[in-house]
Amino acid sequence: MNLWKEFSKGLWEQLPPFRILLGLCPTLAVTTSAENGLGMGIAVIFVLTLSNTIVSLVRDFIPKKVRIACFIVIAATLVTSVELLMQAYTYTLYQQLGIFVPLIVVNCIILGRAEAFASKNPVIPSFLDGLGIGIGFACSLVVIASIREVLGKGTWFGISLFGENFEPFTIMSEGPGGFIVLGILLMAMNISSAYSIKKKQHITDPSVLVEKGQKSTPLTNVQ
Amino acid sequence: MELLEFFILAIFVNNIILTQYLGLCPFLGTSKEKGVAFGMSGAVIVVMLIVAIVTWCLQKYLLTPYELDYLQTIFFIVVIASVVQLLELFLRKVIPPLYKSLGIFLPLITTNCAVLGVAISAQRKEYDLETTIYFAIGMGLGFALALALMSGLRERLRIAHVPRSLEGTPVALLIGGIMALSFLALKGVVL
């Protein structure tokens, strides 16, 4: 039961990049089409799960002072293998993601999970934690990318949805669309969590609601 | 004149944050106050320049001659981590006042994707050493410009009336979107 909790927290409670605001660069830069978002998501799942597992395996042998450097080298090794695999099997996707494939190594989620979870917990929970957070991140990327692709190009995974008369909302598939879509999604999540707290506790006093709402949604603080 | 053109392209047209979407974590995380934003920008410019020079030499004299190109990511990130460490030690010993203002931002820079991004894109564009240095400075100044604009806006925002559900990061993202939109307008600029 506890293990299930480690896995499932990444899917809602700590869903990146909404609940924990980490890994914003790939979130905004590669989500121009659903396919790119999915490719990036899968690469992150792979790196995050394995890096969590490896960090957890070697956590007792790493001296405290150099642990960050060790985590980065582990992540960099995994990212290099992802890069080589993508070059071999999905070369078009590799070219579309461009510089953001090697940049997975500085994705704060990887280092954040290694430092906050994997360096303190046994192997199996760390594995599940990485898998859960990775899948949550991949799902978020696909959602953001789908919104942007449908609005910006009128297609979804390359399939045309609206026929020829659709006038694309081009700005959505350009960079600014990423900021705007993410901002609006965060706003929607703030509203929904404020609403669910209100429903749960039947609070009528608005000032109490604000206090509770901010406590349960750490959205307003980056890192 | 060519140099001026290069810098205008690097700072405005190819702004690292607002048109290439690198370094967004510090863009949102350290832009709440102007002082913090300037400290972060200064540290990023210095580290970016040193890292660009070191990685260029490393690539030219070690990775390419021995055909170790596939180890680029690992080598570069290790260079960044050690440059940041060394700079921290150096500043603490030699220039304590500067350390006081930049010191707390240095550890954060290791995971700043703008630094690694500049090092890798300079390699992918196959710049020579001189162009790499200009490129790093231009990108760093672009980073500082975006961060200065954003922190100014967010300080102004503190006295504005923002809807509760938009407070904090969501409104910062929307502002970022509008800023990116205005920088997008520069994309067609030909000098």
CSV table of C-alpha atoms in Angstrom, one decimal:
chain,number,residue,atom,x,y,z
A,1,MET,CA,0.0,0.0,0.0
A,2,ASN,CA,2.8,2.3,0.9
A,3,LEU,CA,4.6,1.5,-2.3
A,4,TRP,CA,1.6,2.4,-4.3
A,5,LYS,CA,1.6,5.7,-2.6
A,6,GLU,CA,5.2,6.4,-3.7
A,7,PHE,CA,4.2,5.7,-7.2
A,8,SER,CA,0.9,7.5,-7.3
A,9,LYS,CA,2.0,10.8,-5.7
A,10,GLY,CA,3.8,11.7,-8.9
A,11,LEU,CA,0.5,11.4,-10.8
A,12,TRP,CA,-1.4,14.0,-8.8
A,13,GLU,CA,-0.2,15.2,-5.5
A,14,GLN,CA,3.3,16.2,-6.7
A,15,LEU,CA,2.5,16.3,-10.4
A,16,PRO,CA,5.4,18.1,-12.2
A,17,PRO,CA,5.4,20.8,-13.6
A,18,PHE,CA,2.1,21.9,-12.0
A,19,ARG,CA,2.4,21.0,-8.4
A,20,ILE,CA,6.2,21.2,-8.2
A,21,LEU,CA,7.4,23.9,-10.6
A,22,LEU,CA,10.5,22.2,-11.9
A,23,GLY,CA,11.7,21.3,-15.4
A,24,LEU,CA,10.1,24.3,-17.0
A,25,CYS,CA,12.5,24.6,-20.0
A,26,PRO,CA,11.5,21.4,-21.7
A,27,THR,CA,7.9,22.0,-20.7
A,28,LEU,CA,7.7,25.3,-22.6
A,29,ALA,CA,10.2,24.7,-25.4
A,30,VAL,CA,9.5,21.2,-26.8
A,31,THR,CA,5.7,21.1,-26.4
A,32,THR,CA,4.9,22.5,-29.8
A,33,SER,CA,3.4,19.2,-31.0
A,34,ALA,CA,2.0,16.2,-29.1
A,35,GLU,CA,4.5,13.9,-30.6
A,36,ASN,CA,7.5,16.0,-29.4
A,37,GLY,CA,5.9,16.2,-25.9
A,38,LEU,CA,5.5,12.4,-25.8
A,39,GLY,CA,9.1,11.8,-27.0
A,40,MET,CA,10.5,14.2,-24.4
A,41,GLY,CA,8.3,12.6,-21.7
A,42,ILE,CA,9.5,9.1,-22.5
A,43,ALA,CA,13.1,10.2,-22.4
A,44,VAL,CA,12.6,11.8,-19.0
A,45,ILE,CA,10.8,8.7,-17.6
A,46,PHE,CA,13.8,6.6,-18.7
A,47,VAL,CA,16.4,8.9,-17.2
A,48,LEU,CA,14.5,9.7,-14.0
A,49,THR,CA,13.6,6.1,-13.2
A,50,LEU,CA,17.1,4.8,-13.8
A,51,SER,CA,18.9,7.7,-12.1
A,52,ASN,CA,16.7,7.3,-9.0
A,53,THR,CA,17.4,3.5,-8.9
A,54,ILE,CA,21.2,4.0,-9.3
A,55,VAL,CA,21.4,6.9,-6.8
A,56,SER,CA,19.5,4.8,-4.3
A,57,LEU,CA,21.9,1.8,-4.9
A,58,VAL,CA,25.0,3.8,-4.3
A,59,ARG,CA,23.7,6.2,-1.7
A,60,ASP,CA,25.7,4.6,1.1
A,61,PHE,CA,29.0,4.9,-0.8
A,62,ILE,CA,28.9,8.5,-1.8
A,63,PRO,CA,30.5,11.0,0.6
A,64,LYS,CA,28.1,13.7,1.5
A,65,LYS,CA,30.2,16.6,0.2
A,66,VAL,CA,30.5,15.4,-3.4
A,67,ARG,CA,27.0,13.9,-3.7
A,68,ILE,CA,25.6,16.6,-6.1
A,69,ALA,CA,28.5,16.1,-8.5
A,70,CYS,CA,28.0,12.3,-8.4
A,71,PHE,CA,24.2,12.6,-9.0
A,72,ILE,CA,25.0,14.9,-12.0
A,73,VAL,CA,27.5,12.4,-13.5
A,74,ILE,CA,25.0,9.6,-13.1
A,75,ALA,CA,22.3,11.6,-14.8
A,76,ALA,CA,24.7,12.7,-17.6
A,77,THR,CA,25.7,9.1,-18.3
A,78,LEU,CA,22.0,8.1,-18.6
A,79,VAL,CA,21.3,11.1,-20.8
A,80,THR,CA,24.2,10.3,-23.1
A,81,SER,CA,22.7,6.8,-23.5
A,82,VAL,CA,19.3,8.2,-24.3
A,83,GLU,CA,20.9,10.5,-26.9
A,84,LEU,CA,22.7,7.6,-28.6
A,85,LEU,CA,19.5,5.5,-28.5
A,86,MET,CA,17.5,8.3,-30.0
A,87,GLN,CA,20.1,8.9,-32.7
A,88,ALA,CA,19.9,5.2,-33.6
A,89,TYR,CA,16.1,4.6,-33.6
A,90,THR,CA,14.2,7.9,-33.8
A,91,TYR,CA,16.5,10.3,-35.6
A,92,THR,CA,13.7,12.8,-36.8
A,93,LEU,CA,12.5,13.2,-33.2
A,94,TYR,CA,16.1,13.6,-32.0
A,95,GLN,CA,16.6,16.5,-34.5
A,96,GLN,CA,13.3,18.1,-33.6
A,97,LEU,CA,14.0,18.1,-29.9
A,98,GLY,CA,17.5,19.4,-30.7
A,99,ILE,CA,19.5,20.8,-27.9
A,100,PHE,CA,16.8,19.8,-25.3
A,101,VAL,CA,17.9,16.2,-25.3
A,102,PRO,CA,21.4,16.8,-23.7
A,103,LEU,CA,19.7,19.4,-21.5
A,104,ILE,CA,17.7,16.7,-19.8
A,105,VAL,CA,20.7,16.4,-17.6
A,106,VAL,CA,20.1,19.9,-16.0
A,107,ASN,CA,16.4,19.3,-15.7
A,108,CYS,CA,15.8,20.2,-12.0
A,109,ILE,CA,13.4,17.3,-11.6
A,110,ILE,CA,16.2,14.7,-12.0
A,111,LEU,CA,18.5,16.3,-9.5
A,112,GLY,CA,15.6,17.2,-7.2
A,113,ARG,CA,14.3,13.7,-6.9
A,114,ALA,CA,17.8,12.3,-6.5
A,115,GLU,CA,18.5,14.7,-3.7
A,116,ALA,CA,15.1,14.8,-2.0
A,117,PHE,CA,14.1,11.1,-2.3
A,118,ALA,CA,16.5,8.6,-3.8
A,119,SER,CA,19.5,9.5,-1.6
A,120,LYS,CA,17.4,8.7,1.5
A,121,ASN,CA,15.3,5.7,0.5
A,122,PRO,CA,15.7,2.1,-0.5
A,123,VAL,CA,15.8,0.9,-4.1
A,124,ILE,CA,12.2,-0.2,-4.7
A,125,PRO,CA,10.5,3.0,-3.4
A,126,SER,CA,13.0,5.1,-5.3
A,127,PHE,CA,12.3,3.2,-8.5
A,128,LEU,CA,8.6,3.7,-8.1
A,129,ASP,CA,9.0,7.3,-7.1
A,130,GLY,CA,11.0,8.0,-10.3
A,131,LEU,CA,8.6,6.1,-12.4
A,132,GLY,CA,5.6,7.9,-11.0
A,133,ILE,CA,7.0,11.4,-11.2
A,134,GLY,CA,8.3,10.6,-14.7
A,135,ILE,CA,4.9,9.4,-15.9
A,136,GLY,CA,3.3,12.4,-14.4
A,137,PHE,CA,5.7,14.7,-16.1
A,138,ALA,CA,5.2,12.9,-19.5
A,139,CYS,CA,1.4,13.1,-19.1
A,140,SER,CA,1.6,16.9,-18.3
A,141,LEU,CA,3.8,17.4,-21.4
A,142,VAL,CA,1.4,15.6,-23.6
A,143,VAL,CA,-1.5,17.6,-22.3
A,144,ILE,CA,0.2,20.9,-22.8
A,145,ALA,CA,1.5,19.9,-26.2
A,146,SER,CA,-1.9,18.6,-27.3
A,147,ILE,CA,-3.6,21.9,-26.4
A,148,ARG,CA,-0.9,23.9,-28.2
A,149,GLU,CA,-1.0,21.6,-31.3
A,150,VAL,CA,-4.8,21.5,-31.6
A,151,LEU,CA,-5.1,25.3,-31.3
A,152,GLY,CA,-1.9,26.2,-33.1
A,153,LYS,CA,-2.0,23.8,-36.1
A,154,GLY,CA,-5.4,22.2,-36.0
A,155,THR,CA,-3.9,18.7,-35.8
A,156,TRP,CA,-3.3,16.1,-33.0
A,157,PHE,CA,-0.3,13.8,-33.3
A,158,GLY,CA,-0.2,15.0,-37.0
A,159,ILE,CA,-3.9,14.0,-37.7
A,160,SER,CA,-5.9,16.9,-39.1
A,161,LEU,CA,-8.9,17.6,-36.9
A,162,PHE,CA,-10.9,20.4,-38.4
A,163,GLY,CA,-10.6,20.1,-42.1
A,164,GLU,CA,-9.3,22.7,-44.4
A,165,ASN,CA,-11.3,25.7,-43.3
A,166,PHE,CA,-9.6,25.9,-39.9
A,167,GLU,CA,-7.6,29.1,-39.4
A,168,PRO,CA,-4.8,28.2,-37.1
A,169,PHE,CA,-4.1,30.2,-33.9
A,170,THR,CA,-0.4,30.2,-34.8
A,171,ILE,CA,0.8,31.9,-31.7
A,172,MET,CA,0.0,28.8,-29.7
A,173,SER,CA,2.5,26.7,-31.5
A,174,GLU,CA,5.1,29.4,-31.2
A,175,GLY,CA,6.9,30.0,-27.9
A,176,PRO,CA,4.6,32.6,-26.3
A,177,GLY,CA,1.8,30.1,-26.5
A,178,GLY,CA,3.7,27.8,-24.1
A,179,PHE,CA,3.9,30.5,-21.4
A,180,ILE,CA,0.2,31.4,-21.8
A,181,VAL,CA,-1.1,27.8,-21.8
A,182,LEU,CA,1.0,26.9,-18.7
A,183,GLY,CA,-0.1,30.1,-16.9
A,184,ILE,CA,-3.8,29.4,-17.7
A,185,LEU,CA,-3.5,25.7,-16.6
A,186,LEU,CA,-1.9,26.7,-13.3
A,187,MET,CA,-4.7,29.2,-12.8
A,188,ALA,CA,-7.3,26.5,-13.4
A,189,MET,CA,-5.5,24.2,-10.9
A,190,ASN,CA,-5.5,27.0,-8.3
A,191,ILE,CA,-9.2,27.5,-8.8
A,192,SER,CA,-10.0,23.8,-8.7
A,193,SER,CA,-8.0,23.2,-5.5
A,194,ALA,CA,-9.5,26.3,-3.8
A,195,TYR,CA,-13.0,24.9,-4.8
A,196,SER,CA,-12.3,21.4,-3.5
A,197,ILE,CA,-11.0,22.7,-0.1
A,198,LYS,CA,-14.2,24.8,0.2
A,199,LYS,CA,-16.3,21.8,-0.6
A,200,LYS,CA,-14.5,19.5,1.8
A,201,GLN,CA,-14.5,21.7,4.8
A,202,HIS,CA,-17.7,23.8,4.3
A,203,ILE,CA,-15.9,26.9,5.2
A,204,THR,CA,-17.8,30.1,4.7
A,205,ASP,CA,-15.3,32.6,6.0
A,206,PRO,CA,-13.2,33.6,3.0
A,207,SER,CA,-10.1,34.6,5.0
A,208,VAL,CA,-9.8,31.1,6.4
A,209,LEU,CA,-10.2,29.7,2.9
A,210,VAL,CA,-7.2,31.8,1.6
A,211,GLU,CA,-5.0,30.5,4.3
A,212,LYS,CA,-5.9,26.9,3.8
A,213,GLY,CA,-5.8,27.2,0.0
A,214,GLN,CA,-2.2,28.5,0.1
A,215,LYS,CA,-1.1,25.8,2.5
A,216,SER,CA,-2.3,23.0,0.4
A,217,THR,CA,-1.2,24.4,-2.9
A,218,PRO,CA,2.4,25.4,-2.9
A,219,LEU,CA,2.0,26.7,-6.5
A,220,THR,CA,2.9,30.2,-5.7
A,221,ASN,CA,6.5,29.4,-4.8
A,222,VAL,CA,9.0,28.4,-7.4
A,223,GLN,CA,11.3,25.8,-6.0
B,1,MET,CA,30.0,47.2,-37.0
B,2,GLU,CA,29.8,43.5,-37.5
B,3,LEU,CA,30.4,43.0,-33.8
B,4,LEU,CA,27.5,45.4,-33.0
B,5,GLU,CA,25.3,43.5,-35.3
B,6,PHE,CA,26.3,40.2,-33.7
B,7,PHE,CA,25.5,41.5,-30.3
B,8,ILE,CA,22.1,42.9,-31.3
B,9,LEU,CA,21.2,39.6,-32.8
B,10,ALA,CA,22.3,37.7,-29.7
B,11,ILE,CA,20.7,40.0,-27.1
B,12,PHE,CA,17.4,40.9,-28.8
B,13,VAL,CA,16.6,38.7,-31.8
B,14,ASN,CA,17.9,35.4,-30.3
B,15,ASN,CA,17.3,36.3,-26.7
B,16,ILE,CA,18.2,33.2,-24.7
B,17,ILE,CA,15.1,33.2,-22.4
B,18,LEU,CA,12.4,34.7,-24.4
B,19,THR,CA,13.0,33.2,-27.8
B,20,GLN,CA,15.0,30.1,-27.1
B,21,TYR,CA,13.4,29.2,-23.8
B,22,LEU,CA,16.5,28.3,-21.9
B,23,GLY,CA,17.1,29.2,-18.2
B,24,LEU,CA,13.4,29.5,-17.3
B,25,CYS,CA,13.8,28.2,-13.7
B,26,PRO,CA,15.9,31.3,-12.7
B,27,PHE,CA,13.8,33.5,-14.9
B,28,LEU,CA,10.7,32.7,-12.7
B,29,GLY,CA,12.5,31.8,-9.5
B,30,THR,CA,14.9,34.8,-9.0
B,31,SER,CA,12.9,37.6,-10.6
B,32,LYS,CA,10.8,38.6,-7.6
B,33,GLU,CA,13.3,41.4,-6.6
B,34,LYS,CA,15.6,43.6,-8.7
B,35,GLY,CA,18.6,43.1,-6.4
B,36,VAL,CA,18.4,39.3,-6.6
B,37,ALA,CA,17.8,39.4,-10.3
B,38,PHE,CA,21.0,41.5,-10.9
B,39,GLY,CA,23.1,39.2,-8.7
B,40,MET,CA,21.9,36.2,-10.6
B,41,SER,CA,22.5,37.8,-14.0
B,42,GLY,CA,26.1,38.8,-13.0
B,43,ALA,CA,26.9,35.3,-11.8
B,44,VAL,CA,25.4,33.8,-15.0
B,45,ILE,CA,27.4,36.1,-17.3
B,46,VAL,CA,30.7,35.3,-15.6
B,47,VAL,CA,30.1,31.5,-15.4
B,48,MET,CA,28.8,31.4,-19.0
B,49,LEU,CA,31.9,33.1,-20.3
B,50,ILE,CA,34.4,30.9,-18.4
B,51,VAL,CA,32.5,27.7,-19.3
B,52,ALA,CA,32.2,28.6,-23.0
B,53,ILE,CA,36.0,29.2,-23.2
B,54,VAL,CA,36.9,26.0,-21.2
B,55,THR,CA,34.5,23.8,-23.1
B,56,TRP,CA,35.6,25.1,-26.5
B,57,CYS,CA,39.2,24.2,-25.6
B,58,LEU,CA,38.2,20.9,-24.3
B,59,GLN,CA,36.3,20.1,-27.4
B,60,LYS,CA,39.0,21.2,-29.7
B,61,TYR,CA,42.0,19.6,-28.0
B,62,LEU,CA,40.5,16.6,-26.3
B,63,LEU,CA,37.2,15.4,-27.6
B,64,THR,CA,37.5,15.9,-31.3
B,65,PRO,CA,41.1,14.5,-31.7
B,66,TYR,CA,40.4,11.4,-29.7
B,67,GLU,CA,36.9,11.0,-31.2
B,68,LEU,CA,35.1,11.2,-27.9
B,69,ASP,CA,32.3,13.4,-29.2
B,70,TYR,CA,29.6,11.2,-27.6
B,71,LEU,CA,31.0,12.1,-24.1
B,72,GLN,CA,30.3,15.8,-24.7
B,73,THR,CA,27.3,16.0,-22.3
B,74,ILE,CA,29.2,14.4,-19.5
B,75,PHE,CA,32.4,16.4,-20.0
B,76,PHE,CA,30.5,19.7,-20.3
B,77,ILE,CA,28.4,19.2,-17.2
B,78,VAL,CA,31.5,18.2,-15.1
B,79,VAL,CA,33.2,21.4,-16.4
B,80,ILE,CA,30.3,23.5,-15.4
B,81,ALA,CA,30.1,21.9,-11.9
B,82,SER,CA,33.8,22.4,-11.3
B,83,VAL,CA,34.0,25.9,-12.7
B,84,VAL,CA,31.2,26.9,-10.4
B,85,GLN,CA,32.9,25.3,-7.4
B,86,LEU,CA,36.3,26.9,-8.2
B,87,LEU,CA,34.8,30.3,-8.8
B,88,GLU,CA,33.0,30.1,-5.5
B,89,LEU,CA,36.3,29.3,-3.7
B,90,PHE,CA,38.2,31.9,-5.6
B,91,LEU,CA,35.7,34.7,-4.9
B,92,ARG,CA,35.5,33.8,-1.3
B,93,LYS,CA,39.3,34.1,-0.8
B,94,VAL,CA,40.1,36.9,-3.2
B,95,ILE,CA,37.1,39.2,-3.6
B,96,PRO,CA,34.9,38.8,-0.5
B,97,PRO,CA,32.5,41.7,-1.3
B,98,LEU,CA,31.7,40.2,-4.7
B,99,TYR,CA,31.3,36.8,-3.1
B,100,LYS,CA,28.8,38.3,-0.8
B,101,SER,CA,26.6,39.6,-3.6
B,102,LEU,CA,27.0,36.7,-6.1
B,103,GLY,CA,27.9,33.8,-3.8
B,104,ILE,CA,24.5,32.5,-3.0
B,105,PHE,CA,23.6,32.3,-6.7
B,106,LEU,CA,26.6,30.3,-7.8
B,107,PRO,CA,25.4,26.8,-6.6
B,108,LEU,CA,22.1,27.3,-8.4
B,109,ILE,CA,24.0,27.9,-11.7
B,110,THR,CA,25.1,24.3,-12.0
B,111,THR,CA,21.6,23.3,-12.9
B,112,ASN,CA,20.9,26.3,-15.0
B,113,CYS,CA,20.2,25.0,-18.5
B,114,ALA,CA,21.2,28.3,-20.1
B,115,VAL,CA,24.9,27.7,-19.3
B,116,LEU,CA,25.0,24.2,-20.7
B,117,GLY,CA,22.8,25.3,-23.5
B,118,VAL,CA,25.2,28.0,-24.6
B,119,ALA,CA,28.2,25.7,-24.4
B,120,ILE,CA,26.5,23.0,-26.5
B,121,SER,CA,25.0,25.4,-29.1
B,122,ALA,CA,28.3,27.1,-29.6
B,123,GLN,CA,29.7,23.7,-30.5
B,124,ARG,CA,26.8,22.8,-32.7
B,125,LYS,CA,27.2,26.0,-34.6
B,126,GLU,CA,30.9,25.3,-34.9
B,127,TYR,CA,32.1,28.8,-33.8
B,128,ASP,CA,35.8,29.6,-33.5
B,129,LEU,CA,37.1,30.7,-30.1
B,130,GLU,CA,36.6,34.5,-30.7
B,131,THR,CA,33.0,34.0,-31.8
B,132,THR,CA,32.3,31.7,-28.9
B,133,ILE,CA,33.4,34.4,-26.5
B,134,TYR,CA,31.2,37.0,-28.1
B,135,PHE,CA,28.4,34.5,-28.3
B,136,ALA,CA,28.6,33.7,-24.6
B,137,ILE,CA,28.7,37.4,-23.6
B,138,GLY,CA,25.8,38.2,-25.9
B,139,MET,CA,23.7,35.4,-24.5
B,140,GLY,CA,24.6,36.4,-20.9
B,141,LEU,CA,23.6,40.0,-21.6
B,142,GLY,CA,20.3,38.8,-23.1
B,143,PHE,CA,19.7,36.7,-20.0
B,144,ALA,CA,20.4,39.8,-17.8
B,145,LEU,CA,18.0,41.9,-20.0
B,146,ALA,CA,15.1,39.5,-19.7
B,147,LEU,CA,15.6,39.0,-16.0
B,148,ALA,CA,15.9,42.8,-15.4
B,149,LEU,CA,12.7,43.4,-17.4
B,150,MET,CA,10.8,40.6,-15.6
B,151,SER,CA,11.9,41.7,-12.1
B,152,GLY,CA,10.9,45.3,-12.8
B,153,LEU,CA,7.5,44.1,-13.9
B,154,ARG,CA,7.0,41.8,-10.9
B,155,GLU,CA,8.0,44.5,-8.4
B,156,ARG,CA,5.4,46.7,-10.0
B,157,LEU,CA,2.9,43.8,-9.8
B,158,ARG,CA,3.2,43.7,-6.1
B,159,ILE,CA,1.1,46.8,-5.7
B,160,ALA,CA,-1.3,45.8,-8.5
B,161,HIS,CA,-4.6,44.0,-7.9
B,162,VAL,CA,-4.1,40.4,-9.2
B,163,PRO,CA,-7.0,37.9,-9.1
B,164,ARG,CA,-6.3,35.4,-6.3
B,165,SER,CA,-6.1,32.4,-8.6
B,166,LEU,CA,-3.5,34.1,-10.7
B,167,GLU,CA,-1.2,35.2,-7.9
B,168,GLY,CA,2.5,34.3,-8.0
B,169,THR,CA,3.6,32.0,-10.8
B,170,PRO,CA,0.6,32.0,-13.1
B,171,VAL,CA,0.6,35.7,-13.6
B,172,ALA,CA,4.4,35.6,-14.0
B,173,LEU,CA,4.0,33.1,-16.8
B,174,LEU,CA,1.3,35.2,-18.5
B,175,ILE,CA,3.7,38.2,-18.4
B,176,GLY,CA,6.5,36.0,-19.7
B,177,GLY,CA,4.1,35.0,-22.6
B,178,ILE,CA,3.4,38.6,-23.5
B,179,MET,CA,7.1,39.5,-23.3
B,180,ALA,CA,8.0,36.6,-25.5
B,181,LEU,CA,5.3,37.8,-27.9
B,182,SER,CA,7.0,41.2,-28.2
B,183,PHE,CA,10.4,39.6,-28.7
B,184,LEU,CA,8.9,37.3,-31.4
B,185,ALA,CA,8.2,40.5,-33.3
B,186,LEU,CA,11.9,41.1,-33.6
B,187,LYS,CA,12.4,37.8,-35.4
B,188,GLY,CA,12.2,39.2,-38.9
B,189,VAL,CA,14.9,41.8,-38.2
B,190,VAL,CA,17.6,41.8,-40.8
B,191,LEU,CA,20.6,44.1,-40.1
